[in-house]
Amino acid sequence: MTITCDGRILIETATYGVYSNNNTCNVEYTKEDSTCIADKSLEIVKAECDGKSTCSLIAENEVFGDPCRGTNKYLVVTWYCVQGCTEGYYFDSKDEVCQECANGT
């Protein structure tokens, strides 16, 4: 998955695993399979993408861990594109705002 935008990427949600039969390309999952989510999905995607103008992610167990063995999984991400900060400021992805640089550059 590649995300590209004018400005900076701000990740809203990210889920790797299976949480609904609505996103499974006609593969039906049992109730036991259908709620397996990698615990750090959002943290991993934010670390890779927040504040950048482009980022690429590979939806695989080696990146996110394997929340339910033997089950096909998928990655769902929602994001916003925010305008960049003016000179002398940087984008703080934690607080989702532009912050003034300490030294003014």
PDB file of N, CA, C and O in Angstrom, residues 24-64:
ATOM      1  N   THR A  24     -13.241  -8.976   2.617  1.00  0.00           N
ATOM      2  CA  THR A  24     -12.462 -10.201   2.466  1.00  0.00           C
ATOM      3  C   THR A  24     -12.536 -10.852   1.090  1.00  0.00           C
ATOM      4  O   THR A  24     -12.193 -12.019   0.955  1.00  0.00           O
ATOM      5  N   CYS A  25     -12.951 -10.124   0.066  1.00  0.00           N
ATOM      6  CA  CYS A  25     -12.970 -10.659  -1.304  1.00  0.00           C
ATOM      7  C   CYS A  25     -13.719 -11.987  -1.379  1.00  0.00           C
ATOM      8  O   CYS A  25     -13.215 -12.977  -1.930  1.00  0.00           O
ATOM      9  N   ASN A  26     -14.886 -12.034  -0.796  1.00  0.00           N
ATOM     10  CA  ASN A  26     -15.771 -13.196  -0.822  1.00  0.00           C
ATOM     11  C   ASN A  26     -15.258 -14.408  -0.047  1.00  0.00           C
ATOM     12  O   ASN A  26     -15.728 -15.518  -0.249  1.00  0.00           O
ATOM     13  N   VAL A  27     -14.285 -14.225   0.819  1.00  0.00           N
ATOM     14  CA  VAL A  27     -13.848 -15.300   1.713  1.00  0.00           C
ATOM     15  C   VAL A  27     -14.587 -15.100   3.029  1.00  0.00           C
ATOM     16  O   VAL A  27     -14.538 -14.027   3.616  1.00  0.00           O
ATOM     17  N   GLU A  28     -15.309 -16.113   3.472  1.00  0.00           N
ATOM     18  CA  GLU A  28     -16.051 -16.024   4.727  1.00  0.00           C
ATOM     19  C   GLU A  28     -15.189 -16.519   5.888  1.00  0.00           C
ATOM     20  O   GLU A  28     -14.558 -17.557   5.795  1.00  0.00           O
ATOM     21  N   TYR A  29     -15.185 -15.767   6.960  1.00  0.00           N
ATOM     22  CA  TYR A  29     -14.452 -16.155   8.155  1.00  0.00           C
ATOM     23  C   TYR A  29     -15.431 -16.522   9.253  1.00  0.00           C
ATOM     24  O   TYR A  29     -16.521 -15.956   9.352  1.00  0.00           O
ATOM     25  N   THR A  30     -15.033 -17.470  10.082  1.00  0.00           N
ATOM     26  CA  THR A  30     -15.864 -17.845  11.219  1.00  0.00           C
ATOM     27  C   THR A  30     -15.782 -16.755  12.271  1.00  0.00           C
ATOM     28  O   THR A  30     -14.917 -15.884  12.225  1.00  0.00           O
ATOM     29  N   LYS A  31     -16.658 -16.786  13.228  1.00  0.00           N
ATOM     30  CA  LYS A  31     -16.655 -15.795  14.306  1.00  0.00           C
ATOM     31  C   LYS A  31     -15.309 -15.788  15.025  1.00  0.00           C
ATOM     32  O   LYS A  31     -14.796 -14.737  15.380  1.00  0.00           O
ATOM     33  N   GLU A  32     -14.702 -16.954  15.219  1.00  0.00           N
ATOM     34  CA  GLU A  32     -13.418 -17.031  15.920  1.00  0.00           C
ATOM     35  C   GLU A  32     -12.311 -16.316  15.134  1.00  0.00           C
ATOM     36  O   GLU A  32     -11.433 -15.698  15.703  1.00  0.00           O
ATOM     37  N   ASP A  33     -12.341 -16.409  13.791  1.00  0.00           N
ATOM     38  CA  ASP A  33     -11.326 -15.770  12.947  1.00  0.00           C
ATOM     39  C   ASP A  33     -11.558 -14.277  12.778  1.00  0.00           C
ATOM     40  O   ASP A  33     -10.643 -13.539  12.518  1.00  0.00           O
ATOM     41  N   SER A  34     -12.821 -13.871  12.830  1.00  0.00           N
ATOM     42  CA  SER A  34     -13.183 -12.562  12.300  1.00  0.00           C
ATOM     43  C   SER A  34     -12.913 -11.392  13.229  1.00  0.00           C
ATOM     44  O   SER A  34     -13.302 -10.278  12.929  1.00  0.00           O
ATOM     45  N   THR A  35     -12.248 -11.608  14.319  1.00  0.00           N
ATOM     46  CA  THR A  35     -11.931 -10.490  15.210  1.00  0.00           C
ATOM     47  C   THR A  35     -10.462 -10.505  15.615  1.00  0.00           C
ATOM     48  O   THR A  35     -10.124 -10.117  16.716  1.00  0.00           O
ATOM     49  N   CYS A  36      -9.602 -10.938  14.727  1.00  0.00           N
ATOM     50  CA  CYS A  36      -8.187 -10.953  15.086  1.00  0.00           C
ATOM     51  C   CYS A  36      -7.514  -9.714  14.480  1.00  0.00           C
ATOM     52  O   CYS A  36      -7.547  -9.496  13.286  1.00  0.00           O
ATOM     53  N   ILE A  37      -6.972  -8.880  15.341  1.00  0.00           N
ATOM     54  CA  ILE A  37      -6.350  -7.626  14.935  1.00  0.00           C
ATOM     55  C   ILE A  37      -4.958  -7.552  15.566  1.00  0.00           C
ATOM     56  O   ILE A  37      -4.797  -7.819  16.752  1.00  0.00           O
ATOM     57  N   ALA A  38      -3.959  -7.169  14.773  1.00  0.00           N
ATOM     58  CA  ALA A  38      -2.614  -6.972  15.315  1.00  0.00           C
ATOM     59  C   ALA A  38      -2.637  -5.766  16.253  1.00  0.00           C
ATOM     60  O   ALA A  38      -3.091  -4.681  15.870  1.00  0.00           O
ATOM     61  N   ASP A  39      -2.170  -5.961  17.477  1.00  0.00           N
ATOM     62  CA  ASP A  39      -2.248  -4.939  18.527  1.00  0.00           C
ATOM     63  C   ASP A  39      -1.594  -3.608  18.154  1.00  0.00           C
ATOM     64  O   ASP A  39      -2.062  -2.557  18.551  1.00  0.00           O
ATOM     65  N   LYS A  40      -0.511  -3.646  17.419  1.00  0.00           N
ATOM     66  CA  LYS A  40       0.243  -2.418  17.150  1.00  0.00           C
ATOM     67  C   LYS A  40       0.045  -1.888  15.734  1.00  0.00           C
ATOM     68  O   LYS A  40       0.866  -1.138  15.228  1.00  0.00           O
ATOM     69  N   SER A  41      -1.060  -2.236  15.086  1.00  0.00           N
ATOM     70  CA  SER A  41      -1.314  -1.799  13.714  1.00  0.00           C
ATOM     71  C   SER A  41      -1.201  -0.284  13.572  1.00  0.00           C
ATOM     72  O   SER A  41      -0.471   0.221  12.712  1.00  0.00           O
ATOM     73  N   LEU A  42      -1.932   0.452  14.397  1.00  0.00           N
ATOM     74  CA  LEU A  42      -1.943   1.912  14.302  1.00  0.00           C
ATOM     75  C   LEU A  42      -0.567   2.492  14.598  1.00  0.00           C
ATOM     76  O   LEU A  42      -0.073   3.364  13.867  1.00  0.00           O
ATOM     77  N   GLU A  43       0.083   1.997  15.622  1.00  0.00           N
ATOM     78  CA  GLU A  43       1.423   2.477  15.995  1.00  0.00           C
ATOM     79  C   GLU A  43       2.424   2.282  14.855  1.00  0.00           C
ATOM     80  O   GLU A  43       3.215   3.178  14.538  1.00  0.00           O
ATOM     81  N   ILE A  44       2.391   1.139  14.208  1.00  0.00           N
ATOM     82  CA  ILE A  44       3.318   0.832  13.115  1.00  0.00           C
ATOM     83  C   ILE A  44       3.078   1.749  11.920  1.00  0.00           C
ATOM     84  O   ILE A  44       4.011   2.316  11.352  1.00  0.00           O
ATOM     85  N   VAL A  45       1.811   1.922  11.541  1.00  0.00           N
ATOM     86  CA  VAL A  45       1.499   2.757  10.382  1.00  0.00           C
ATOM     87  C   VAL A  45       1.809   4.226  10.669  1.00  0.00           C
ATOM     88  O   VAL A  45       2.364   4.926   9.825  1.00  0.00           O
ATOM     89  N   LYS A  46       1.483   4.706  11.861  1.00  0.00           N
ATOM     90  CA  LYS A  46       1.807   6.093  12.222  1.00  0.00           C
ATOM     91  C   LYS A  46       3.318   6.330  12.166  1.00  0.00           C
ATOM     92  O   LYS A  46       3.769   7.350  11.655  1.00  0.00           O
ATOM     93  N   ALA A  47       4.099   5.397  12.685  1.00  0.00           N
ATOM     94  CA  ALA A  47       5.561   5.553  12.694  1.00  0.00           C
ATOM     95  C   ALA A  47       6.111   5.621  11.268  1.00  0.00           C
ATOM     96  O   ALA A  47       7.069   6.346  10.997  1.00  0.00           O
ATOM     97  N   GLU A  48       5.507   4.887  10.360  1.00  0.00           N
ATOM     98  CA  GLU A  48       5.986   4.848   8.977  1.00  0.00           C
ATOM     99  C   GLU A  48       5.498   6.030   8.147  1.00  0.00           C
ATOM    100  O   GLU A  48       6.199   6.457   7.232  1.00  0.00           O
ATOM    101  N   CYS A  49       4.324   6.577   8.469  1.00  0.00           N
ATOM    102  CA  CYS A  49       3.679   7.523   7.547  1.00  0.00           C
ATOM    103  C   CYS A  49       3.414   8.931   8.083  1.00  0.00           C
ATOM    104  O   CYS A  49       3.432   9.884   7.303  1.00  0.00           O
ATOM    105  N   ASP A  50       3.108   9.077   9.353  1.00  0.00           N
ATOM    106  CA  ASP A  50       2.699  10.389   9.863  1.00  0.00           C
ATOM    107  C   ASP A  50       3.728  11.468   9.555  1.00  0.00           C
ATOM    108  O   ASP A  50       4.924  11.299   9.784  1.00  0.00           O
ATOM    109  N   GLY A  51       3.254  12.588   9.033  1.00  0.00           N
ATOM    110  CA  GLY A  51       4.105  13.742   8.774  1.00  0.00           C
ATOM    111  C   GLY A  51       4.843  13.688   7.450  1.00  0.00           C
ATOM    112  O   GLY A  51       5.496  14.662   7.064  1.00  0.00           O
ATOM    113  N   LYS A  52       4.746  12.587   6.705  1.00  0.00           N
ATOM    114  CA  LYS A  52       5.439  12.464   5.420  1.00  0.00           C
ATOM    115  C   LYS A  52       4.478  12.803   4.280  1.00  0.00           C
ATOM    116  O   LYS A  52       3.267  12.819   4.459  1.00  0.00           O
ATOM    117  N   SER A  53       5.018  13.046   3.099  1.00  0.00           N
ATOM    118  CA  SER A  53       4.161  13.284   1.941  1.00  0.00           C
ATOM    119  C   SER A  53       3.873  11.992   1.181  1.00  0.00           C
ATOM    120  O   SER A  53       2.926  11.916   0.414  1.00  0.00           O
ATOM    121  N   THR A  54       4.673  10.962   1.417  1.00  0.00           N
ATOM    122  CA  THR A  54       4.412   9.651   0.825  1.00  0.00           C
ATOM    123  C   THR A  54       4.996   8.569   1.733  1.00  0.00           C
ATOM    124  O   THR A  54       5.983   8.805   2.439  1.00  0.00           O
ATOM    125  N   CYS A  55       4.365   7.409   1.733  1.00  0.00           N
ATOM    126  CA  CYS A  55       4.903   6.274   2.478  1.00  0.00           C
ATOM    127  C   CYS A  55       4.380   4.994   1.849  1.00  0.00           C
ATOM    128  O   CYS A  55       3.344   4.987   1.193  1.00  0.00           O
ATOM    129  N   SER A  56       5.109   3.912   2.035  1.00  0.00           N
ATOM    130  CA  SER A  56       4.710   2.604   1.526  1.00  0.00           C
ATOM    131  C   SER A  56       4.710   1.599   2.661  1.00  0.00           C
ATOM    132  O   SER A  56       5.606   1.619   3.515  1.00  0.00           O
ATOM    133  N   LEU A  57       3.713   0.750   2.668  1.00  0.00           N
ATOM    134  CA  LEU A  57       3.564  -0.277   3.693  1.00  0.00           C
ATOM    135  C   LEU A  57       3.330  -1.617   3.016  1.00  0.00           C
ATOM    136  O   LEU A  57       2.676  -1.682   1.976  1.00  0.00           O
ATOM    137  N   ILE A  58       3.840  -2.674   3.607  1.00  0.00           N
ATOM    138  CA  ILE A  58       3.578  -4.025   3.127  1.00  0.00           C
ATOM    139  C   ILE A  58       2.700  -4.704   4.176  1.00  0.00           C
ATOM    140  O   ILE A  58       3.070  -4.779   5.347  1.00  0.00           O
ATOM    141  N   ALA A  59       1.541  -5.169   3.752  1.00  0.00           N
ATOM    142  CA  ALA A  59       0.606  -5.823   4.660  1.00  0.00           C
ATOM    143  C   ALA A  59       0.990  -7.289   4.788  1.00  0.00           C
ATOM    144  O   ALA A  59       0.549  -8.133   4.013  1.00  0.00           O
ATOM    145  N   GLU A  60       1.853  -7.578   5.755  1.00  0.00           N
ATOM    146  CA  GLU A  60       2.285  -8.953   5.975  1.00  0.00           C
ATOM    147  C   GLU A  60       2.617  -9.173   7.439  1.00  0.00           C
ATOM    148  O   GLU A  60       2.869  -8.224   8.192  1.00  0.00           O
ATOM    149  N   ASN A  61       2.613 -10.439   7.828  1.00  0.00           N
ATOM    150  CA  ASN A  61       2.873 -10.802   9.219  1.00  0.00           C
ATOM    151  C   ASN A  61       4.246 -10.348   9.693  1.00  0.00           C
ATOM    152  O   ASN A  61       4.415 -10.020  10.866  1.00  0.00           O
ATOM    153  N   GLU A  62       5.226 -10.316   8.804  1.00  0.00           N
ATOM    154  CA  GLU A  62       6.574  -9.913   9.196  1.00  0.00           C
ATOM    155  C   GLU A  62       6.619  -8.459   9.660  1.00  0.00           C
ATOM    156  O   GLU A  62       7.481  -8.086  10.442  1.00  0.00           O
ATOM    157  N   VAL A  63       5.687  -7.648   9.195  1.00  0.00           N
ATOM    158  CA  VAL A  63       5.634  -6.238   9.586  1.00  0.00           C
ATOM    159  C   VAL A  63       4.758  -6.053  10.822  1.00  0.00           C
ATOM    160  O   VAL A  63       5.136  -5.370  11.770  1.00  0.00           O
ATOM    161  N   PHE A  64       3.586  -6.665  10.839  1.00  0.00           N
ATOM    162  CA  PHE A  64       2.589  -6.398  11.874  1.00  0.00           C
ATOM    163  C   PHE A  64       2.459  -7.495  12.925  1.00  0.00           C
ATOM    164  O   PHE A  64       1.772  -7.313  13.917  1.00  0.00           O
TER     165      PHE A  64
END
